[in-house]
XYZ file of C-alpha atoms in Angstrom:
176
model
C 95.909 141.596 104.455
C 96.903 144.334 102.302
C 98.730 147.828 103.389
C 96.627 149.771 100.921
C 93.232 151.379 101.563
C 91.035 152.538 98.815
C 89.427 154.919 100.444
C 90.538 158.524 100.323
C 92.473 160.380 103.265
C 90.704 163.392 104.167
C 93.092 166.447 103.854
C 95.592 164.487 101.400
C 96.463 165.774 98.254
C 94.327 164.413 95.403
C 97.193 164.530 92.482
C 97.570 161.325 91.944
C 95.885 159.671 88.753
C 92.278 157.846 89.364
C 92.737 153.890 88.433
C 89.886 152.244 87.290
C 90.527 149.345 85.043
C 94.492 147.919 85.094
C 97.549 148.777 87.217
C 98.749 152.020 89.006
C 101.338 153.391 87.262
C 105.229 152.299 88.009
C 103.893 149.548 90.225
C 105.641 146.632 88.756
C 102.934 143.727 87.756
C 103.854 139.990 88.703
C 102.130 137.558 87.427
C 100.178 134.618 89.615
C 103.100 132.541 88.532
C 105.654 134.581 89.831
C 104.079 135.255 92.750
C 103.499 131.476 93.115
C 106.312 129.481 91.405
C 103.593 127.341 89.615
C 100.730 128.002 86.885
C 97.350 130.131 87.867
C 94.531 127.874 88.801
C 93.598 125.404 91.262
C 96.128 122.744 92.394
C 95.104 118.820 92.029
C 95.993 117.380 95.392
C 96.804 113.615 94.370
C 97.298 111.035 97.576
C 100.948 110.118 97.737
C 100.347 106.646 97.337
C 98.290 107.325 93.905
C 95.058 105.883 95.840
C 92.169 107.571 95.294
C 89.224 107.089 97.649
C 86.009 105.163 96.577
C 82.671 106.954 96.153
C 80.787 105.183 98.734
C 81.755 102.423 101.237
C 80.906 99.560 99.387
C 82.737 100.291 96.892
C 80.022 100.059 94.046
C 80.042 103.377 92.706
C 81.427 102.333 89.501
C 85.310 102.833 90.547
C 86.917 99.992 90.859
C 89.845 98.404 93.021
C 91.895 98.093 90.610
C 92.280 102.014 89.963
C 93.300 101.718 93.219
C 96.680 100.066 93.455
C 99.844 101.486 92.224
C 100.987 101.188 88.604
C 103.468 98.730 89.266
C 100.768 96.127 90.223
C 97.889 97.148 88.323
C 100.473 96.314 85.349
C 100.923 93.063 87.235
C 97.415 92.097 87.201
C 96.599 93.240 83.522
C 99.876 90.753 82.543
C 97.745 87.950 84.661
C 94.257 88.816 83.175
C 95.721 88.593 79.412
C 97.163 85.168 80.107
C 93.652 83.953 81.566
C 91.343 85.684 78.768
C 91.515 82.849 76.409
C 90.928 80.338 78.907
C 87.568 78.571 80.233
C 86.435 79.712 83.707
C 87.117 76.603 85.223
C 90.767 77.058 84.370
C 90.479 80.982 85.567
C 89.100 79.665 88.658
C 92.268 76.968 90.085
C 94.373 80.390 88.578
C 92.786 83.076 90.163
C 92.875 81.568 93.590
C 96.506 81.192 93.137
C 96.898 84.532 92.293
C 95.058 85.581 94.906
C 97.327 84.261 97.599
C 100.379 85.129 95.920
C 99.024 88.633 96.065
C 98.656 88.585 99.556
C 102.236 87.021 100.234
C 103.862 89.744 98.636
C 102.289 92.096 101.040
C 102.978 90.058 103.900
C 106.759 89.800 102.911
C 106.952 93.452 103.466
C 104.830 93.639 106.599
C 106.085 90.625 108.905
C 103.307 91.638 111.784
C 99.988 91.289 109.733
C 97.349 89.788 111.047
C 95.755 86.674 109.544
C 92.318 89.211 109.078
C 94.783 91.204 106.801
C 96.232 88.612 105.262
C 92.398 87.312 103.774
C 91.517 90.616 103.050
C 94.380 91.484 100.629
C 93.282 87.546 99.077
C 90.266 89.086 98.748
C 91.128 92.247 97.333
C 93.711 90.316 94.970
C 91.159 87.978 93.706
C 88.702 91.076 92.901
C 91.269 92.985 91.448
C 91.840 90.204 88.770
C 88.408 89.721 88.227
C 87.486 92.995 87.458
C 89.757 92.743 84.680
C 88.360 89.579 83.484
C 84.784 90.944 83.623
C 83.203 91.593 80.207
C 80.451 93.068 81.933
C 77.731 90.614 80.221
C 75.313 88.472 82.293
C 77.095 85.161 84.126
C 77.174 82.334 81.843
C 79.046 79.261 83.273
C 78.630 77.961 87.409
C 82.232 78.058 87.439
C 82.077 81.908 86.695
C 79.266 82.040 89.056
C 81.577 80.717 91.647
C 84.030 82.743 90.780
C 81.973 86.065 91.268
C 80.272 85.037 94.563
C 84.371 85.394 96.145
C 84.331 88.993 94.585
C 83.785 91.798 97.296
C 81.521 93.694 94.855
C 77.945 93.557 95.128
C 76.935 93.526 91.613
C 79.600 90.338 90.978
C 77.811 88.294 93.684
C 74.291 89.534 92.447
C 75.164 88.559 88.891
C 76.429 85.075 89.752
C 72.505 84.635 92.245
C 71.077 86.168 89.164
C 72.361 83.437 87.103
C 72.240 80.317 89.529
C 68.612 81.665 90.168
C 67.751 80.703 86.591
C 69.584 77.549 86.455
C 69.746 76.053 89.681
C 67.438 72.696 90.410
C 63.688 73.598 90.358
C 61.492 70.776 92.703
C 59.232 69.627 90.465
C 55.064 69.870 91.235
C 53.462 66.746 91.998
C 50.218 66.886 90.490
């Protein structure tokens, strides 16, 4: 709250100059970075950790898991994902499953009391993680990729790999 009031004090002398636009006169000026020790404008609140929350709760809103996880893995899984781009999904499969659980055991190193439920949800989140880097984003092509998308925890992996065994799956044939 500020000491000054704009209004005029009845009975006070009126001598002092009128300011309309810009400062009174000898009343130093400080600038908002002075004032604050940082640049004008809004300040960007970033989560310690570097985490930044999903959209929604299912975590389909176009951000992915990956984004989430510190630089230090995320450069991790991108050394991973180049290794596996040039191979066939059946090989990507045995790999990422292994990945998966090595993911989770570095966690659990550093956190001796986790509960088994933890424990398969960081395999999960490991295994999605490296997927999402492996996903070109075109339709599901192979049943080993299929497989590999149903043990995603994204919705739109697991509808592209129905999508796709859908259309190739065994059809009973009509007896005429």
């Amino acid at each position: 709250m500020s000491d000054y009031d704009p209004r005029a004090i009845e009975g006070a002398s009126t001598d002092w100059p009128a300011v309309i636009d810009g400062p009174a006169p000898g009343v130093p000026i400080r600038t908002p970075a002075e004032l604050c020790g940082r640049a004008a404008g809004p300040v960007e609140i970033a989560a310690a950790n570097e985490n930044a929350p999903l959209a929604d709760d299912d975590g389909d809103s176009g951000s992915q898991l990956f984004d989430q996880l510190p630089r230090v893995i995320r450069e991790a899984v991108d050394e991973w994902a180049t290794k596996l781009m040039a191979q066939p999904w059946r090989f990507r499969r045995e790999v990422m499953t292994h990945f998966a659980k090595v993911f989770a055991d570095q966690f659990e190193a550093n956190i001796p009391d986790m509960t088994e439920e933890a424990y398969e949800g960081l395999r999960e989140i490991g295994f999605t993680c490296l997927l999402e880097r492996l996903d070109d984003g075109k339709p599901v092509a192979d049943l080993h990729q299929a497989r590999i998308y149903l043990d995603s925890v994204h919705d739109h992996h697991k509808l592209a790999a129905r999508v796709f065994l859908g259309r190739t799956g065994p059809r009973q044939l009509a007896l005429n």
